[in-house]
PDB file of C-alpha atoms in Angstrom:
ATOM      1  CA  MET A   9      -0.012  -0.019  -0.008  1.00  0.00           C
ATOM      2  CA  LYS A  10       2.687   2.472   0.923  1.00  0.00           C
ATOM      3  CA  GLN A  11       4.712   1.709  -2.216  1.00  0.00           C
ATOM      4  CA  ILE A  12       1.618   2.291  -4.321  1.00  0.00           C
ATOM      5  CA  LEU A  13       1.048   5.627  -2.611  1.00  0.00           C
ATOM      6  CA  ILE A  14       4.678   6.630  -3.115  1.00  0.00           C
ATOM      7  CA  THR A  15       4.473   5.758  -6.785  1.00  0.00           C
ATOM      8  CA  LEU A  16       1.215   7.662  -7.069  1.00  0.00           C
ATOM      9  CA  LEU A  17       2.828  10.744  -5.453  1.00  0.00           C
ATOM     10  CA  LEU A  18       5.670  10.549  -7.946  1.00  0.00           C
ATOM     11  CA  LEU A  19       3.258  10.272 -10.855  1.00  0.00           C
ATOM     12  CA  LEU A  20       0.754  12.888  -9.795  1.00  0.00           C
ATOM     13  CA  ALA A  21       2.928  15.409  -7.997  1.00  0.00           C
ATOM     14  CA  PRO A  22       5.954  17.390  -9.137  1.00  0.00           C
ATOM     15  CA  VAL A  23       9.097  15.300  -8.812  1.00  0.00           C
ATOM     16  CA  GLN A  24      10.090  14.897  -5.195  1.00  0.00           C
ATOM     17  CA  VAL A  25      12.368  12.479  -3.398  1.00  0.00           C
ATOM     18  CA  PHE A  26      10.473  10.048  -1.204  1.00  0.00           C
ATOM     19  CA  ALA A  27      12.904   7.101  -1.552  1.00  0.00           C
ATOM     20  CA  ALA A  28      11.638   4.096   0.372  1.00  0.00           C
ATOM     21  CA  GLN A  29      10.794   5.966   3.513  1.00  0.00           C
ATOM     22  CA  PRO A  30       7.376   5.413   5.115  1.00  0.00           C
ATOM     23  CA  LEU A  31       4.769   7.995   4.208  1.00  0.00           C
ATOM     24  CA  THR A  32       4.136  10.627   6.796  1.00  0.00           C
ATOM     25  CA  PRO A  33       0.483  11.285   7.727  1.00  0.00           C
ATOM     26  CA  ASP A  34       0.673  14.471   5.746  1.00  0.00           C
ATOM     27  CA  GLN A  35       2.038  12.663   2.645  1.00  0.00           C
ATOM     28  CA  GLU A  36      -0.601  10.006   2.939  1.00  0.00           C
ATOM     29  CA  GLN A  37      -3.340  12.660   3.187  1.00  0.00           C
ATOM     30  CA  ARG A  38      -1.897  14.375   0.105  1.00  0.00           C
ATOM     31  CA  ALA A  39      -1.838  11.053  -1.749  1.00  0.00           C
ATOM     32  CA  GLN A  40      -5.513  10.423  -0.897  1.00  0.00           C
ATOM     33  CA  LYS A  41      -6.428  13.876  -2.156  1.00  0.00           C
ATOM     34  CA  MET A  42      -4.472  13.289  -5.366  1.00  0.00           C
ATOM     35  CA  ILE A  43      -6.343  10.046  -5.921  1.00  0.00           C
ATOM     36  CA  ALA A  44      -9.694  11.757  -5.451  1.00  0.00           C
ATOM     37  CA  ASP A  45      -8.673  14.634  -7.781  1.00  0.00           C
ATOM     38  CA  PHE A  46      -7.518  12.172 -10.399  1.00  0.00           C
ATOM     39  CA  LEU A  47     -10.719  10.098 -10.172  1.00  0.00           C
ATOM     40  CA  PHE A  48     -13.160  12.948 -10.309  1.00  0.00           C
ATOM     41  CA  ASN A  49     -11.469  16.096 -11.681  1.00  0.00           C
ATOM     42  CA  ASP A  50      -8.701  15.017 -14.062  1.00  0.00           C
ATOM     43  CA  PRO A  51      -8.992  17.194 -17.234  1.00  0.00           C
ATOM     44  CA  ASN A  52      -7.214  14.480 -19.271  1.00  0.00           C
ATOM     45  CA  SER A  53      -9.897  11.880 -18.552  1.00  0.00           C
ATOM     46  CA  PRO A  54     -12.987  11.961 -20.819  1.00  0.00           C
ATOM     47  CA  ARG A  55     -16.280  12.857 -19.189  1.00  0.00           C
ATOM     48  CA  ILE A  56     -19.926  13.237 -20.121  1.00  0.00           C
ATOM     49  CA  GLY A  57     -23.000  14.506 -18.308  1.00  0.00           C
ATOM     50  CA  ALA A  58     -23.539  17.307 -15.799  1.00  0.00           C
ATOM     51  CA  LYS A  59     -21.075  20.196 -15.656  1.00  0.00           C
ATOM     52  CA  ASN A  60     -21.669  20.526 -11.912  1.00  0.00           C
ATOM     53  CA  PRO A  61     -22.766  17.038 -10.952  1.00  0.00           C
ATOM     54  CA  LYS A  62     -24.378  15.940  -7.733  1.00  0.00           C
ATOM     55  CA  LEU A  63     -22.904  12.479  -8.369  1.00  0.00           C
ATOM     56  CA  THR A  64     -19.888  11.523 -10.522  1.00  0.00           C
ATOM     57  CA  LEU A  65     -19.519   7.929 -11.684  1.00  0.00           C
ATOM     58  CA  VAL A  66     -16.033   6.636 -12.578  1.00  0.00           C
ATOM     59  CA  VAL A  67     -15.972   3.783 -15.098  1.00  0.00           C
ATOM     60  CA  PHE A  68     -12.851   1.669 -15.582  1.00  0.00           C
ATOM     61  CA  THR A  69     -13.060   0.136 -19.035  1.00  0.00           C
ATOM     62  CA  ASP A  70     -11.236  -1.558 -21.893  1.00  0.00           C
ATOM     63  CA  TYR A  71     -12.034  -1.420 -25.649  1.00  0.00           C
ATOM     64  CA  ASN A  72     -11.382  -5.204 -25.944  1.00  0.00           C
ATOM     65  CA  CYS A  73     -13.575  -6.201 -23.011  1.00  0.00           C
ATOM     66  CA  PRO A  74     -16.863  -7.841 -24.116  1.00  0.00           C
ATOM     67  CA  TYR A  75     -18.680  -6.830 -20.937  1.00  0.00           C
ATOM     68  CA  CYS A  76     -17.468  -3.230 -21.315  1.00  0.00           C
ATOM     69  CA  LYS A  77     -18.998  -3.235 -24.785  1.00  0.00           C
ATOM     70  CA  LYS A  78     -22.340  -4.281 -23.226  1.00  0.00           C
ATOM     71  CA  PHE A  79     -22.036  -1.779 -20.364  1.00  0.00           C
ATOM     72  CA  ASP A  80     -20.888   1.269 -22.392  1.00  0.00           C
ATOM     73  CA  PRO A  81     -24.293   2.175 -23.880  1.00  0.00           C
ATOM     74  CA  TYR A  82     -25.673   2.493 -20.347  1.00  0.00           C
ATOM     75  CA  LEU A  83     -23.430   5.528 -19.651  1.00  0.00           C
ATOM     76  CA  GLU A  84     -25.091   7.981 -21.995  1.00  0.00           C
ATOM     77  CA  LYS A  85     -28.437   6.564 -21.064  1.00  0.00           C
ATOM     78  CA  ILE A  86     -27.789   7.170 -17.353  1.00  0.00           C
ATOM     79  CA  VAL A  87     -26.725  10.802 -17.749  1.00  0.00           C
ATOM     80  CA  GLU A  88     -29.760  11.454 -19.935  1.00  0.00           C
ATOM     81  CA  LYS A  89     -32.058   9.967 -17.307  1.00  0.00           C
ATOM     82  CA  HIS A  90     -30.239  11.749 -14.402  1.00  0.00           C
ATOM     83  CA  PRO A  91     -29.250  15.314 -15.431  1.00  0.00           C
ATOM     84  CA  ASP A  92     -27.227  15.790 -12.224  1.00  0.00           C
ATOM     85  CA  VAL A  93     -24.955  12.830 -12.921  1.00  0.00           C
ATOM     86  CA  ALA A  94     -21.555  12.874 -14.701  1.00  0.00           C
ATOM     87  CA  VAL A  95     -19.476   9.927 -15.938  1.00  0.00           C
ATOM     88  CA  VAL A  96     -15.678   9.835 -16.066  1.00  0.00           C
ATOM     89  CA  PHE A  97     -13.857   7.278 -18.248  1.00  0.00           C
ATOM     90  CA  LYS A  98     -10.650   5.555 -17.068  1.00  0.00           C
ATOM     91  CA  PHE A  99      -8.966   3.040 -19.295  1.00  0.00           C
ATOM     92  CA  LEU A 100      -7.371  -0.161 -18.028  1.00  0.00           C
ATOM     93  CA  PRO A 101      -5.746  -1.890 -21.048  1.00  0.00           C
ATOM     94  CA  PHE A 102      -5.768  -5.346 -19.520  1.00  0.00           C
ATOM     95  CA  ARG A 103      -6.613  -7.385 -22.567  1.00  0.00           C
ATOM     96  CA  SER A 104      -3.939  -6.847 -25.166  1.00  0.00           C
ATOM     97  CA  GLU A 105      -1.615  -4.372 -26.831  1.00  0.00           C
ATOM     98  CA  SER A 106      -4.495  -3.086 -28.930  1.00  0.00           C
ATOM     99  CA  SER A 107      -6.338  -2.197 -25.698  1.00  0.00           C
ATOM    100  CA  LEU A 108      -3.520   0.245 -24.984  1.00  0.00           C
ATOM    101  CA  THR A 109      -3.372   1.572 -28.541  1.00  0.00           C
ATOM    102  CA  ALA A 110      -7.144   2.214 -28.685  1.00  0.00           C
ATOM    103  CA  ALA A 111      -7.207   3.812 -25.239  1.00  0.00           C
ATOM    104  CA  ARG A 112      -4.286   6.114 -26.091  1.00  0.00           C
ATOM    105  CA  ASP A 113      -5.939   7.206 -29.305  1.00  0.00           C
ATOM    106  CA  ALA A 114      -9.232   7.910 -27.476  1.00  0.00           C
ATOM    107  CA  LEU A 115      -7.478   9.894 -24.755  1.00  0.00           C
ATOM    108  CA  THR A 116      -5.454  11.855 -27.273  1.00  0.00           C
ATOM    109  CA  LEU A 117      -8.603  12.750 -29.204  1.00  0.00           C
ATOM    110  CA  TRP A 118     -10.236  13.860 -25.931  1.00  0.00           C
ATOM    111  CA  ARG A 119      -7.348  16.289 -25.352  1.00  0.00           C
ATOM    112  CA  GLN A 120      -7.354  17.523 -28.939  1.00  0.00           C
ATOM    113  CA  ASP A 121     -11.131  17.705 -29.565  1.00  0.00           C
ATOM    114  CA  PRO A 122     -13.319  16.668 -26.615  1.00  0.00           C
ATOM    115  CA  GLY A 123     -16.530  16.975 -28.615  1.00  0.00           C
ATOM    116  CA  GLN A 124     -15.436  14.110 -30.904  1.00  0.00           C
ATOM    117  CA  PHE A 125     -14.527  11.651 -28.169  1.00  0.00           C
ATOM    118  CA  MET A 126     -17.903   9.890 -27.897  1.00  0.00           C
ATOM    119  CA  LYS A 127     -18.017   9.299 -31.685  1.00  0.00           C
ATOM    120  CA  LEU A 128     -14.783   7.374 -31.499  1.00  0.00           C
ATOM    121  CA  ASN A 129     -15.741   5.698 -28.260  1.00  0.00           C
ATOM    122  CA  HIS A 130     -18.927   4.352 -29.887  1.00  0.00           C
ATOM    123  CA  THR A 131     -17.149   2.968 -32.929  1.00  0.00           C
ATOM    124  CA  LEU A 132     -14.325   1.377 -30.882  1.00  0.00           C
ATOM    125  CA  MET A 133     -16.883  -0.248 -28.530  1.00  0.00           C
ATOM    126  CA  ALA A 134     -19.031  -1.428 -31.448  1.00  0.00           C
ATOM    127  CA  LYS A 135     -16.506  -3.972 -32.764  1.00  0.00           C
ATOM    128  CA  LYS A 136     -17.100  -7.565 -31.773  1.00  0.00           C
ATOM    129  CA  GLY A 137     -13.919  -9.313 -30.628  1.00  0.00           C
ATOM    130  CA  TYR A 138     -10.478  -7.804 -30.185  1.00  0.00           C
ATOM    131  CA  HIS A 139      -9.129  -4.829 -32.059  1.00  0.00           C
ATOM    132  CA  ASP A 140      -6.018  -4.717 -34.163  1.00  0.00           C
ATOM    133  CA  ASP A 141      -4.320  -1.719 -35.803  1.00  0.00           C
ATOM    134  CA  ALA A 142      -6.507  -1.992 -38.847  1.00  0.00           C
ATOM    135  CA  SER A 143      -9.769  -2.049 -36.875  1.00  0.00           C
ATOM    136  CA  ILE A 144      -8.694   0.909 -34.776  1.00  0.00           C
ATOM    137  CA  GLN A 145      -7.998   2.905 -37.963  1.00  0.00           C
ATOM    138  CA  GLU A 146     -11.343   1.763 -39.378  1.00  0.00           C
ATOM    139  CA  ALA A 147     -13.116   2.935 -36.210  1.00  0.00           C
ATOM    140  CA  GLN A 148     -11.530   6.370 -36.567  1.00  0.00           C
ATOM    141  CA  LYS A 149     -12.611   6.478 -40.214  1.00  0.00           C
ATOM    142  CA  ARG A 150     -16.190   5.497 -39.337  1.00  0.00           C
ATOM    143  CA  ALA A 151     -16.281   8.098 -36.573  1.00  0.00           C
ATOM    144  CA  GLY A 152     -14.956  10.794 -38.919  1.00  0.00           C
ATOM    145  CA  VAL A 153     -11.969  11.551 -36.708  1.00  0.00           C
ATOM    146  CA  SER A 154      -8.214  11.272 -37.072  1.00  0.00           C
ATOM    147  CA  VAL A 155      -5.549  10.667 -34.441  1.00  0.00           C
ATOM    148  CA  THR A 156      -2.169  10.868 -36.149  1.00  0.00           C
ATOM    149  CA  ALA A 157      -0.164   9.835 -33.097  1.00  0.00           C
ATOM    150  CA  PRO A 158      -1.060   9.348 -29.461  1.00  0.00           C
ATOM    151  CA  ASP A 159       0.443  11.987 -27.165  1.00  0.00           C
ATOM    152  CA  ASP A 160       2.669  11.316 -24.109  1.00  0.00           C
ATOM    153  CA  GLU A 161      -0.065  12.478 -21.703  1.00  0.00           C
ATOM    154  CA  SER A 162      -2.318   9.643 -22.871  1.00  0.00           C
ATOM    155  CA  LEU A 163       0.226   7.070 -21.650  1.00  0.00           C
ATOM    156  CA  MET A 164       0.737   8.905 -18.378  1.00  0.00           C
ATOM    157  CA  THR A 165      -3.072   9.050 -17.786  1.00  0.00           C
ATOM    158  CA  ILE A 166      -3.303   5.253 -18.317  1.00  0.00           C
ATOM    159  CA  LYS A 167      -0.410   4.629 -15.934  1.00  0.00           C
ATOM    160  CA  ARG A 168      -2.149   6.682 -13.285  1.00  0.00           C
ATOM    161  CA  SER A 169      -5.375   4.818 -13.873  1.00  0.00           C
ATOM    162  CA  LEU A 170      -3.617   1.479 -13.434  1.00  0.00           C
ATOM    163  CA  ILE A 171      -2.062   2.573 -10.136  1.00  0.00           C
ATOM    164  CA  VAL A 172      -5.319   3.919  -8.764  1.00  0.00           C
ATOM    165  CA  ALA A 173      -7.180   0.782  -9.881  1.00  0.00           C
ATOM    166  CA  GLU A 174      -4.594  -1.391  -8.063  1.00  0.00           C
ATOM    167  CA  LYS A 175      -5.061   0.671  -4.906  1.00  0.00           C
ATOM    168  CA  MET A 176      -8.810   0.238  -5.173  1.00  0.00           C
ATOM    169  CA  GLY A 177      -8.451  -3.515  -5.672  1.00  0.00           C
ATOM    170  CA  ILE A 178      -9.838  -3.438  -9.222  1.00  0.00           C
ATOM    171  CA  GLN A 179      -8.703  -6.521 -11.175  1.00  0.00           C
ATOM    172  CA  GLY A 180     -11.066  -6.467 -14.139  1.00  0.00           C
ATOM    173  CA  THR A 181     -13.317  -4.367 -16.350  1.00  0.00           C
ATOM    174  CA  PRO A 182     -15.805  -2.900 -16.341  1.00  0.00           C
ATOM    175  CA  ALA A 183     -15.640  -1.584 -12.797  1.00  0.00           C
ATOM    176  CA  THR A 184     -17.704   1.441 -11.809  1.00  0.00           C
ATOM    177  CA  LEU A 185     -17.393   3.670  -8.784  1.00  0.00           C
ATOM    178  CA  ILE A 186     -20.900   4.736  -7.712  1.00  0.00           C
ATOM    179  CA  GLY A 187     -20.882   7.008  -4.684  1.00  0.00           C
ATOM    180  CA  GLU A 188     -19.188   5.042  -1.878  1.00  0.00           C
ATOM    181  CA  GLY A 189     -19.599   1.677  -3.612  1.00  0.00           C
ATOM    182  CA  LEU A 190     -17.860  -0.158  -6.446  1.00  0.00           C
ATOM    183  CA  LEU A 191     -19.765  -2.156  -8.998  1.00  0.00           C
ATOM    184  CA  PRO A 192     -17.552  -4.912 -10.494  1.00  0.00           C
ATOM    185  CA  GLY A 193     -18.542  -6.216 -13.876  1.00  0.00           C
ATOM    186  CA  TRP A 194     -21.674  -5.922 -15.902  1.00  0.00           C
ATOM    187  CA  VAL A 195     -25.255  -5.832 -14.607  1.00  0.00           C
ATOM    188  CA  PRO A 196     -28.577  -5.193 -16.393  1.00  0.00           C
ATOM    189  CA  PHE A 197     -29.386  -1.480 -16.884  1.00  0.00           C
ATOM    190  CA  GLU A 198     -32.260  -1.579 -14.406  1.00  0.00           C
ATOM    191  CA  GLN A 199     -29.906  -2.706 -11.623  1.00  0.00           C
ATOM    192  CA  PHE A 200     -27.321  -0.128 -12.588  1.00  0.00           C
ATOM    193  CA  ASP A 201     -29.962   2.597 -12.616  1.00  0.00           C
ATOM    194  CA  GLU A 202     -31.223   1.567  -9.190  1.00  0.00           C
ATOM    195  CA  MET A 203     -27.714   1.799  -7.776  1.00  0.00           C
ATOM    196  CA  VAL A 204     -27.255   5.253  -9.261  1.00  0.00           C
ATOM    197  CA  SER A 205     -30.632   6.409  -7.923  1.00  0.00           C
ATOM    198  CA  ASP A 206     -29.783   5.145  -4.437  1.00  0.00           C
ATOM    199  CA  ALA A 207     -26.415   6.925  -4.543  1.00  0.00           C
ATOM    200  CA  LEU A 208     -28.101  10.182  -5.566  1.00  0.00           C
ATOM    201  CA  LYS A 209     -30.506   9.901  -2.648  1.00  0.00           C
ATOM    202  CA  ASN A 210     -27.525   9.679  -0.245  1.00  0.00           C
ATOM    203  CA  ARG A 211     -25.897  12.829  -1.653  1.00  0.00           C
TER     204      ARG A 211
END
């Protein structure tokens, strides 16, 4: 746990020397704040829904995950049904090298042109089976977008997501942070909606 927090501090904060020393209470508090900021307020992570949300969902996903492909359409549906909810996307490229390639392209597009992100997200999620370089290019073409080369920030954002996911005990996708609870895997929309509604009531 301490090593994860030290690594997180090194990734999220300006470079400082922590070596292998135990975290002080102040450092641990700062690390927890950085985790929360990264989860909910990171400008490099795609988001949809309310600008000033009452509840922010954080979805850990993978463009090669079959259950993520089933779960992804719920996200726009849930923010349409609940106007005070936002959804943040975090990518965990667990499945293959093409998971990483697709995620980096999507994150780069978000940074370059946020309004085009969901178009690419839809086409990447629409493919049955695993992506390869050709299918990722085809998805961009179908979405009407172009990502010439993924930027360095896209890789750093994914590294941060992997560290935070490890700290949270997330070992697979999809995984969705809903209020104080974590939903592992896919559930029917009605169950997902009920969990979101309950979390909103507790806000």
